């Protein structure tokens, strides 16, 4: 069976954008789309209603959210196969489990606020780096997945960039896009002239691409060496990009288990969807 594109929804506008992006992805990759809505079991323990009343009410609301999400996906991408699932479990647990049977996992950047929040953005942040499949966090109002543009791959040349580059080249291939392999650097008091540093880094970026590039001979590639903070460089490169791809781990850690500070920063500041991929 073909692994689906899995997307979480809570019915919020951000989640609806994620559903449309995931529907695009399912159509481009010729994969089914699986839409998941989770109900936290804690809602059933509220003292204000009898257990049967709240269970029925919450389940009905969840089914309505899924029905609307499936309608959105089918109208956006007619012909794709769509399945839905309502689960009584914490959203992070559900999506982590479903990712084991998915090609990739998609969430919105922001979910609903308030009492019944699923906090999809926070969930995506927690899941990035902890799943074997890429986690795509859909920011803004992304354009159609078809028709070129760029897929920006941010690499640090310290970690193995193989997983990042393979996903980026594959994403560019299905979109008819080119890949921009971006490495940002700051001199840190280096003695070499800037031009010499850039030349050396360009050679390293080209060398890093070699194991993957041969599998995607039709994908155009550009190397981009930027003298700036990585988050700033990737944020600027994301303007008009179809997708930004970063690794789950880098070498400036924040207090986000499994996610490096650069990836964390890009997720919060990019102008395009961001895919977080296990390095290697």
PDB file of C-alpha atoms in Angstrom, residues 4-249:
ATOM      1  CA  UNK A   4      -0.222   8.570   2.467  1.00  0.00           C
ATOM      2  CA  UNK A   5       0.399  12.225   3.056  1.00  0.00           C
ATOM      3  CA  UNK A   6      -0.884  12.657   6.628  1.00  0.00           C
ATOM      4  CA  UNK A   7      -2.241  16.012   7.782  1.00  0.00           C
ATOM      5  CA  UNK A   8      -3.582  17.088  11.150  1.00  0.00           C
ATOM      6  CA  UNK A   9      -6.503  19.481  11.388  1.00  0.00           C
ATOM      7  CA  UNK A  10      -8.376  21.310  14.118  1.00  0.00           C
ATOM      8  CA  UNK A  11     -10.657  23.255  11.784  1.00  0.00           C
ATOM      9  CA  UNK A  12      -8.709  26.508  12.121  1.00  0.00           C
ATOM     10  CA  UNK A  13      -7.772  28.661   9.100  1.00  0.00           C
ATOM     11  CA  UNK A  14      -4.143  27.625   9.517  1.00  0.00           C
ATOM     12  CA  UNK A  15      -5.108  23.964   9.497  1.00  0.00           C
ATOM     13  CA  UNK A  16      -7.244  24.498   6.383  1.00  0.00           C
ATOM     14  CA  UNK A  17      -4.222  25.944   4.587  1.00  0.00           C
ATOM     15  CA  UNK A  18      -2.249  22.894   5.677  1.00  0.00           C
ATOM     16  CA  UNK A  19      -4.972  20.606   4.286  1.00  0.00           C
ATOM     17  CA  UNK A  20      -4.815  22.379   0.919  1.00  0.00           C
ATOM     18  CA  UNK A  21      -1.014  22.133   0.863  1.00  0.00           C
ATOM     19  CA  UNK A  22      -1.219  18.440   1.755  1.00  0.00           C
ATOM     20  CA  UNK A  23      -3.798  17.904  -1.003  1.00  0.00           C
ATOM     21  CA  UNK A  24      -1.395  19.514  -3.483  1.00  0.00           C
ATOM     22  CA  UNK A  25       1.341  17.234  -2.229  1.00  0.00           C
ATOM     23  CA  UNK A  26      -0.848  14.144  -2.538  1.00  0.00           C
ATOM     24  CA  UNK A  27      -1.716  15.052  -6.136  1.00  0.00           C
ATOM     25  CA  UNK A  28       1.884  15.800  -7.109  1.00  0.00           C
ATOM     26  CA  UNK A  29       3.206  12.609  -5.558  1.00  0.00           C
ATOM     27  CA  UNK A  30       0.197  10.481  -6.546  1.00  0.00           C
ATOM     28  CA  UNK A  31      -0.384   9.420  -2.983  1.00  0.00           C
ATOM     29  CA  UNK A  32      -3.556   9.238  -0.887  1.00  0.00           C
ATOM     30  CA  UNK A  33      -4.319  11.956   1.650  1.00  0.00           C
ATOM     31  CA  UNK A  34      -5.143  11.002   5.239  1.00  0.00           C
ATOM     32  CA  UNK A  35      -6.715  13.715   7.419  1.00  0.00           C
ATOM     33  CA  UNK A  36      -6.609  13.282  11.195  1.00  0.00           C
ATOM     34  CA  UNK A  37      -8.489  15.098  13.940  1.00  0.00           C
ATOM     35  CA  UNK A  38      -7.708  14.255  17.556  1.00  0.00           C
ATOM     36  CA  UNK A  39      -9.836  14.796  20.642  1.00  0.00           C
ATOM     37  CA  UNK A  40      -7.952  14.963  23.913  1.00  0.00           C
ATOM     38  CA  UNK A  41      -9.370  12.360  26.267  1.00  0.00           C
ATOM     39  CA  UNK A  42      -9.261  14.911  29.084  1.00  0.00           C
ATOM     40  CA  UNK A  43     -12.324  16.577  27.550  1.00  0.00           C
ATOM     41  CA  UNK A  44     -14.399  13.541  28.531  1.00  0.00           C
ATOM     42  CA  UNK A  45     -13.556  14.058  32.205  1.00  0.00           C
ATOM     43  CA  UNK A  46     -15.132  17.501  32.487  1.00  0.00           C
ATOM     44  CA  UNK A  47     -17.650  17.710  35.361  1.00  0.00           C
ATOM     45  CA  UNK A  48     -20.041  20.105  33.590  1.00  0.00           C
ATOM     46  CA  UNK A  49     -21.738  17.457  31.470  1.00  0.00           C
ATOM     47  CA  UNK A  50     -22.614  13.815  31.771  1.00  0.00           C
ATOM     48  CA  UNK A  51     -19.940  11.660  30.081  1.00  0.00           C
ATOM     49  CA  UNK A  52     -22.294  10.578  27.323  1.00  0.00           C
ATOM     50  CA  UNK A  53     -23.319  14.141  26.536  1.00  0.00           C
ATOM     51  CA  UNK A  54     -19.835  15.549  26.204  1.00  0.00           C
ATOM     52  CA  UNK A  55     -18.544  12.521  24.320  1.00  0.00           C
ATOM     53  CA  UNK A  56     -21.340  12.786  21.785  1.00  0.00           C
ATOM     54  CA  UNK A  57     -21.018  16.555  21.427  1.00  0.00           C
ATOM     55  CA  UNK A  58     -17.257  16.544  21.009  1.00  0.00           C
ATOM     56  CA  UNK A  59     -17.338  13.606  18.589  1.00  0.00           C
ATOM     57  CA  UNK A  60     -19.965  15.346  16.455  1.00  0.00           C
ATOM     58  CA  UNK A  61     -17.870  18.500  16.329  1.00  0.00           C
ATOM     59  CA  UNK A  62     -14.834  16.447  15.357  1.00  0.00           C
ATOM     60  CA  UNK A  63     -16.701  14.713  12.555  1.00  0.00           C
ATOM     61  CA  UNK A  64     -17.852  18.096  11.236  1.00  0.00           C
ATOM     62  CA  UNK A  65     -14.265  19.328  11.192  1.00  0.00           C
ATOM     63  CA  UNK A  66     -13.174  16.237   9.264  1.00  0.00           C
ATOM     64  CA  UNK A  67     -16.069  16.477   6.799  1.00  0.00           C
ATOM     65  CA  UNK A  68     -15.202  20.095   6.035  1.00  0.00           C
ATOM     66  CA  UNK A  69     -11.484  19.291   5.703  1.00  0.00           C
ATOM     67  CA  UNK A  70     -12.197  16.432   3.297  1.00  0.00           C
ATOM     68  CA  UNK A  71     -14.472  18.703   1.262  1.00  0.00           C
ATOM     69  CA  UNK A  72     -11.737  21.346   1.130  1.00  0.00           C
ATOM     70  CA  UNK A  73      -9.175  18.804  -0.061  1.00  0.00           C
ATOM     71  CA  UNK A  74     -11.407  17.293  -2.747  1.00  0.00           C
ATOM     72  CA  UNK A  75     -12.501  20.675  -4.069  1.00  0.00           C
ATOM     73  CA  UNK A  76      -8.895  21.890  -4.135  1.00  0.00           C
ATOM     74  CA  UNK A  77      -7.555  18.737  -5.781  1.00  0.00           C
ATOM     75  CA  UNK A  78     -10.363  16.757  -7.449  1.00  0.00           C
ATOM     76  CA  UNK A  79      -9.536  13.109  -7.968  1.00  0.00           C
ATOM     77  CA  UNK A  80      -7.236  12.518  -5.026  1.00  0.00           C
ATOM     78  CA  UNK A  81      -8.036   9.712  -2.611  1.00  0.00           C
ATOM     79  CA  UNK A  82      -9.026  11.149   0.795  1.00  0.00           C
ATOM     80  CA  UNK A  83      -9.586   9.312   4.060  1.00  0.00           C
ATOM     81  CA  UNK A  84     -10.358  10.781   7.482  1.00  0.00           C
ATOM     82  CA  UNK A  85      -9.872   9.602  11.048  1.00  0.00           C
ATOM     83  CA  UNK A  86     -11.236  10.808  14.374  1.00  0.00           C
ATOM     84  CA  UNK A  87      -9.146   9.685  17.345  1.00  0.00           C
ATOM     85  CA  UNK A  88      -9.626  10.184  21.106  1.00  0.00           C
ATOM     86  CA  UNK A  89      -6.025  10.826  22.066  1.00  0.00           C
ATOM     87  CA  UNK A  90      -3.606  13.726  22.493  1.00  0.00           C
ATOM     88  CA  UNK A  91      -2.777  15.254  19.110  1.00  0.00           C
ATOM     89  CA  UNK A  92       0.996  14.843  19.481  1.00  0.00           C
ATOM     90  CA  UNK A  93       0.596  11.146  20.278  1.00  0.00           C
ATOM     91  CA  UNK A  94      -1.785  10.591  17.365  1.00  0.00           C
ATOM     92  CA  UNK A  95       0.340  12.367  14.763  1.00  0.00           C
ATOM     93  CA  UNK A  96       3.546  10.721  15.951  1.00  0.00           C
ATOM     94  CA  UNK A  97       1.867   7.336  15.601  1.00  0.00           C
ATOM     95  CA  UNK A  98       0.350   8.086  12.177  1.00  0.00           C
ATOM     96  CA  UNK A  99       3.689   9.350  10.897  1.00  0.00           C
ATOM     97  CA  UNK A 100       5.024   5.801  11.143  1.00  0.00           C
ATOM     98  CA  UNK A 101       2.687   4.842   8.311  1.00  0.00           C
ATOM     99  CA  UNK A 102       2.969   8.040   6.277  1.00  0.00           C
ATOM    100  CA  UNK A 103       5.241   9.477   3.595  1.00  0.00           C
ATOM    101  CA  UNK A 104       5.311  12.803   5.412  1.00  0.00           C
ATOM    102  CA  UNK A 105       3.383  14.652   8.099  1.00  0.00           C
ATOM    103  CA  UNK A 106       1.806  18.077   7.522  1.00  0.00           C
ATOM    104  CA  UNK A 107       0.521  20.544  10.132  1.00  0.00           C
ATOM    105  CA  UNK A 108      -0.480  24.186  10.183  1.00  0.00           C
ATOM    106  CA  UNK A 109       1.735  26.812  11.731  1.00  0.00           C
ATOM    107  CA  UNK A 110      -1.005  27.897  14.110  1.00  0.00           C
ATOM    108  CA  UNK A 111      -4.069  26.092  15.408  1.00  0.00           C
ATOM    109  CA  UNK A 112      -7.088  27.219  17.365  1.00  0.00           C
ATOM    110  CA  UNK A 113      -6.654  29.084  20.601  1.00  0.00           C
ATOM    111  CA  UNK A 114      -8.607  28.707  23.804  1.00  0.00           C
ATOM    112  CA  UNK A 115     -10.046  25.786  25.696  1.00  0.00           C
ATOM    113  CA  UNK A 116     -10.232  23.123  22.968  1.00  0.00           C
ATOM    114  CA  UNK A 117      -6.989  24.059  21.252  1.00  0.00           C
ATOM    115  CA  UNK A 118      -5.023  21.365  19.479  1.00  0.00           C
ATOM    116  CA  UNK A 119      -2.083  23.746  19.164  1.00  0.00           C
ATOM    117  CA  UNK A 120      -1.005  22.280  15.843  1.00  0.00           C
ATOM    118  CA  UNK A 121       1.887  24.702  15.495  1.00  0.00           C
ATOM    119  CA  UNK A 122       3.331  23.730  18.861  1.00  0.00           C
ATOM    120  CA  UNK A 123       2.660  20.078  18.087  1.00  0.00           C
ATOM    121  CA  UNK A 124       4.553  20.333  14.806  1.00  0.00           C
ATOM    122  CA  UNK A 125       7.439  21.973  16.610  1.00  0.00           C
ATOM    123  CA  UNK A 126       7.576  19.126  19.120  1.00  0.00           C
ATOM    124  CA  UNK A 127       7.285  16.439  16.460  1.00  0.00           C
ATOM    125  CA  UNK A 128       9.983  17.867  14.182  1.00  0.00           C
ATOM    126  CA  UNK A 129      13.103  15.873  14.847  1.00  0.00           C
ATOM    127  CA  UNK A 130      11.232  13.003  16.488  1.00  0.00           C
ATOM    128  CA  UNK A 131       9.673  11.324  13.465  1.00  0.00           C
ATOM    129  CA  UNK A 132      11.316   9.204  10.815  1.00  0.00           C
ATOM    130  CA  UNK A 133       9.431  11.100   8.095  1.00  0.00           C
ATOM    131  CA  UNK A 134       9.647  14.806   7.182  1.00  0.00           C
ATOM    132  CA  UNK A 135       7.383  17.163   9.105  1.00  0.00           C
ATOM    133  CA  UNK A 136       6.052  20.037   6.982  1.00  0.00           C
ATOM    134  CA  UNK A 137       4.819  23.110   8.840  1.00  0.00           C
ATOM    135  CA  UNK A 138       2.687  25.217   6.522  1.00  0.00           C
ATOM    136  CA  UNK A 139       3.144  28.945   7.057  1.00  0.00           C
ATOM    137  CA  UNK A 140       1.260  31.803   5.456  1.00  0.00           C
ATOM    138  CA  UNK A 141      -0.903  31.256   2.399  1.00  0.00           C
ATOM    139  CA  UNK A 142       1.303  29.153   0.107  1.00  0.00           C
ATOM    140  CA  UNK A 143       0.856  29.319  -3.640  1.00  0.00           C
ATOM    141  CA  UNK A 144      -0.028  26.307  -5.744  1.00  0.00           C
ATOM    142  CA  UNK A 145       2.495  23.498  -5.513  1.00  0.00           C
ATOM    143  CA  UNK A 146       2.779  23.346  -9.297  1.00  0.00           C
ATOM    144  CA  UNK A 147       4.690  25.610 -11.589  1.00  0.00           C
ATOM    145  CA  UNK A 148       8.333  26.016 -10.668  1.00  0.00           C
ATOM    146  CA  UNK A 149       9.701  28.346  -8.065  1.00  0.00           C
ATOM    147  CA  UNK A 150      12.495  27.158  -5.837  1.00  0.00           C
ATOM    148  CA  UNK A 151      13.004  24.579  -3.159  1.00  0.00           C
ATOM    149  CA  UNK A 152      15.561  26.009  -0.741  1.00  0.00           C
ATOM    150  CA  UNK A 153      17.739  23.500   1.109  1.00  0.00           C
ATOM    151  CA  UNK A 154      19.600  24.924   4.092  1.00  0.00           C
ATOM    152  CA  UNK A 155      22.728  22.959   4.997  1.00  0.00           C
ATOM    153  CA  UNK A 156      25.439  23.595   7.595  1.00  0.00           C
ATOM    154  CA  UNK A 157      28.299  21.419   6.185  1.00  0.00           C
ATOM    155  CA  UNK A 158      28.931  19.978   9.641  1.00  0.00           C
ATOM    156  CA  UNK A 159      26.062  17.506   9.879  1.00  0.00           C
ATOM    157  CA  UNK A 160      25.555  15.050   7.036  1.00  0.00           C
ATOM    158  CA  UNK A 161      23.164  16.905   4.673  1.00  0.00           C
ATOM    159  CA  UNK A 162      22.187  13.790   2.700  1.00  0.00           C
ATOM    160  CA  UNK A 163      18.621  13.524   4.016  1.00  0.00           C
ATOM    161  CA  UNK A 164      17.948  17.239   3.554  1.00  0.00           C
ATOM    162  CA  UNK A 165      19.271  17.279   0.005  1.00  0.00           C
ATOM    163  CA  UNK A 166      17.501  14.101  -1.092  1.00  0.00           C
ATOM    164  CA  UNK A 167      14.151  15.382   0.126  1.00  0.00           C
ATOM    165  CA  UNK A 168      14.773  18.820  -1.434  1.00  0.00           C
ATOM    166  CA  UNK A 169      15.764  17.371  -4.823  1.00  0.00           C
ATOM    167  CA  UNK A 170      12.766  15.045  -4.805  1.00  0.00           C
ATOM    168  CA  UNK A 171      10.413  17.906  -3.877  1.00  0.00           C
ATOM    169  CA  UNK A 172      11.868  20.045  -6.660  1.00  0.00           C
ATOM    170  CA  UNK A 173      11.593  17.209  -9.160  1.00  0.00           C
ATOM    171  CA  UNK A 174       7.846  16.695  -8.646  1.00  0.00           C
ATOM    172  CA  UNK A 175       7.259  20.449  -8.825  1.00  0.00           C
ATOM    173  CA  UNK A 176       9.408  21.210 -11.849  1.00  0.00           C
ATOM    174  CA  UNK A 177      11.362  23.575  -9.616  1.00  0.00           C
ATOM    175  CA  UNK A 178      15.028  24.216  -9.077  1.00  0.00           C
ATOM    176  CA  UNK A 179      16.958  23.625  -5.870  1.00  0.00           C
ATOM    177  CA  UNK A 180      18.821  26.415  -4.131  1.00  0.00           C
ATOM    178  CA  UNK A 181      21.375  24.870  -1.787  1.00  0.00           C
ATOM    179  CA  UNK A 182      22.069  27.575   0.761  1.00  0.00           C
ATOM    180  CA  UNK A 183      24.874  27.737   3.287  1.00  0.00           C
ATOM    181  CA  UNK A 184      25.170  30.763   5.548  1.00  0.00           C
ATOM    182  CA  UNK A 185      28.403  31.718   7.244  1.00  0.00           C
ATOM    183  CA  UNK A 186      29.811  34.344   9.550  1.00  0.00           C
ATOM    184  CA  UNK A 187      33.531  35.024   9.586  1.00  0.00           C
ATOM    185  CA  UNK A 188      34.023  34.747  13.352  1.00  0.00           C
ATOM    186  CA  UNK A 189      37.393  36.463  13.008  1.00  0.00           C
ATOM    187  CA  UNK A 190      38.642  34.265  10.149  1.00  0.00           C
ATOM    188  CA  UNK A 191      41.935  35.384   8.582  1.00  0.00           C
ATOM    189  CA  UNK A 192      41.048  34.354   5.013  1.00  0.00           C
ATOM    190  CA  UNK A 193      39.638  36.987   2.639  1.00  0.00           C
ATOM    191  CA  UNK A 194      35.868  36.703   2.156  1.00  0.00           C
ATOM    192  CA  UNK A 195      36.245  35.751  -1.519  1.00  0.00           C
ATOM    193  CA  UNK A 196      38.511  32.831  -0.594  1.00  0.00           C
ATOM    194  CA  UNK A 197      36.070  31.640   2.062  1.00  0.00           C
ATOM    195  CA  UNK A 198      33.161  31.773  -0.382  1.00  0.00           C
ATOM    196  CA  UNK A 199      35.113  29.848  -3.002  1.00  0.00           C
ATOM    197  CA  UNK A 200      36.025  27.141  -0.496  1.00  0.00           C
ATOM    198  CA  UNK A 201      32.449  26.872   0.769  1.00  0.00           C
ATOM    199  CA  UNK A 202      31.053  26.674  -2.767  1.00  0.00           C
ATOM    200  CA  UNK A 203      33.352  23.705  -3.421  1.00  0.00           C
ATOM    201  CA  UNK A 204      32.127  22.013  -0.254  1.00  0.00           C
ATOM    202  CA  UNK A 205      28.479  22.611  -1.171  1.00  0.00           C
ATOM    203  CA  UNK A 206      29.006  21.132  -4.643  1.00  0.00           C
ATOM    204  CA  UNK A 207      30.743  18.132  -3.066  1.00  0.00           C
ATOM    205  CA  UNK A 208      27.865  17.660  -0.612  1.00  0.00           C
ATOM    206  CA  UNK A 209      25.362  17.526  -3.501  1.00  0.00           C
ATOM    207  CA  UNK A 210      27.225  14.883  -5.488  1.00  0.00           C
ATOM    208  CA  UNK A 211      25.711  11.724  -3.919  1.00  0.00           C
ATOM    209  CA  UNK A 212      22.165  12.988  -4.565  1.00  0.00           C
ATOM    210  CA  UNK A 213      22.431  15.052  -7.728  1.00  0.00           C
ATOM    211  CA  UNK A 214      23.051  12.060  -9.970  1.00  0.00           C
ATOM    212  CA  UNK A 215      19.618  10.664  -9.079  1.00  0.00           C
ATOM    213  CA  UNK A 216      17.905  13.855 -10.240  1.00  0.00           C
ATOM    214  CA  UNK A 217      19.735  14.882 -13.427  1.00  0.00           C
ATOM    215  CA  UNK A 218      16.898  17.079 -14.673  1.00  0.00           C
ATOM    216  CA  UNK A 219      16.736  19.272 -11.565  1.00  0.00           C
ATOM    217  CA  UNK A 220      18.481  22.622 -11.888  1.00  0.00           C
ATOM    218  CA  UNK A 221      20.706  23.464  -8.917  1.00  0.00           C
ATOM    219  CA  UNK A 222      22.263  26.674  -7.689  1.00  0.00           C
ATOM    220  CA  UNK A 223      24.673  27.044  -4.783  1.00  0.00           C
ATOM    221  CA  UNK A 224      24.142  30.088  -2.591  1.00  0.00           C
ATOM    222  CA  UNK A 225      26.799  31.086  -0.056  1.00  0.00           C
ATOM    223  CA  UNK A 226      25.473  33.877   2.154  1.00  0.00           C
ATOM    224  CA  UNK A 227      27.421  35.858   4.727  1.00  0.00           C
ATOM    225  CA  UNK A 228      24.705  36.181   7.352  1.00  0.00           C
ATOM    226  CA  UNK A 229      23.000  34.407  10.215  1.00  0.00           C
ATOM    227  CA  UNK A 230      21.452  31.146   8.906  1.00  0.00           C
ATOM    228  CA  UNK A 231      17.927  32.041  10.073  1.00  0.00           C
ATOM    229  CA  UNK A 232      18.109  35.447   8.407  1.00  0.00           C
ATOM    230  CA  UNK A 233      19.509  33.992   5.186  1.00  0.00           C
ATOM    231  CA  UNK A 234      16.855  31.273   5.004  1.00  0.00           C
ATOM    232  CA  UNK A 235      14.059  33.688   5.872  1.00  0.00           C
ATOM    233  CA  UNK A 236      15.071  35.926   2.963  1.00  0.00           C
ATOM    234  CA  UNK A 237      15.488  32.963   0.597  1.00  0.00           C
ATOM    235  CA  UNK A 238      12.005  31.753   1.539  1.00  0.00           C
ATOM    236  CA  UNK A 239      10.334  34.781  -0.069  1.00  0.00           C
ATOM    237  CA  UNK A 240       8.553  33.321  -3.096  1.00  0.00           C
ATOM    238  CA  UNK A 241       9.983  29.833  -2.485  1.00  0.00           C
ATOM    239  CA  UNK A 242       7.789  26.779  -2.844  1.00  0.00           C
ATOM    240  CA  UNK A 243       9.396  25.169   0.192  1.00  0.00           C
ATOM    241  CA  UNK A 244      12.320  25.522   2.584  1.00  0.00           C
ATOM    242  CA  UNK A 245      13.992  22.321   3.762  1.00  0.00           C
ATOM    243  CA  UNK A 246      16.093  22.210   6.923  1.00  0.00           C
ATOM    244  CA  UNK A 247      17.584  19.510   9.098  1.00  0.00           C
ATOM    245  CA  UNK A 248      16.140  18.511  12.429  1.00  0.00           C
ATOM    246  CA  UNK A 249      19.441  19.021  14.208  1.00  0.00           C
TER     247      UNK A 249
END
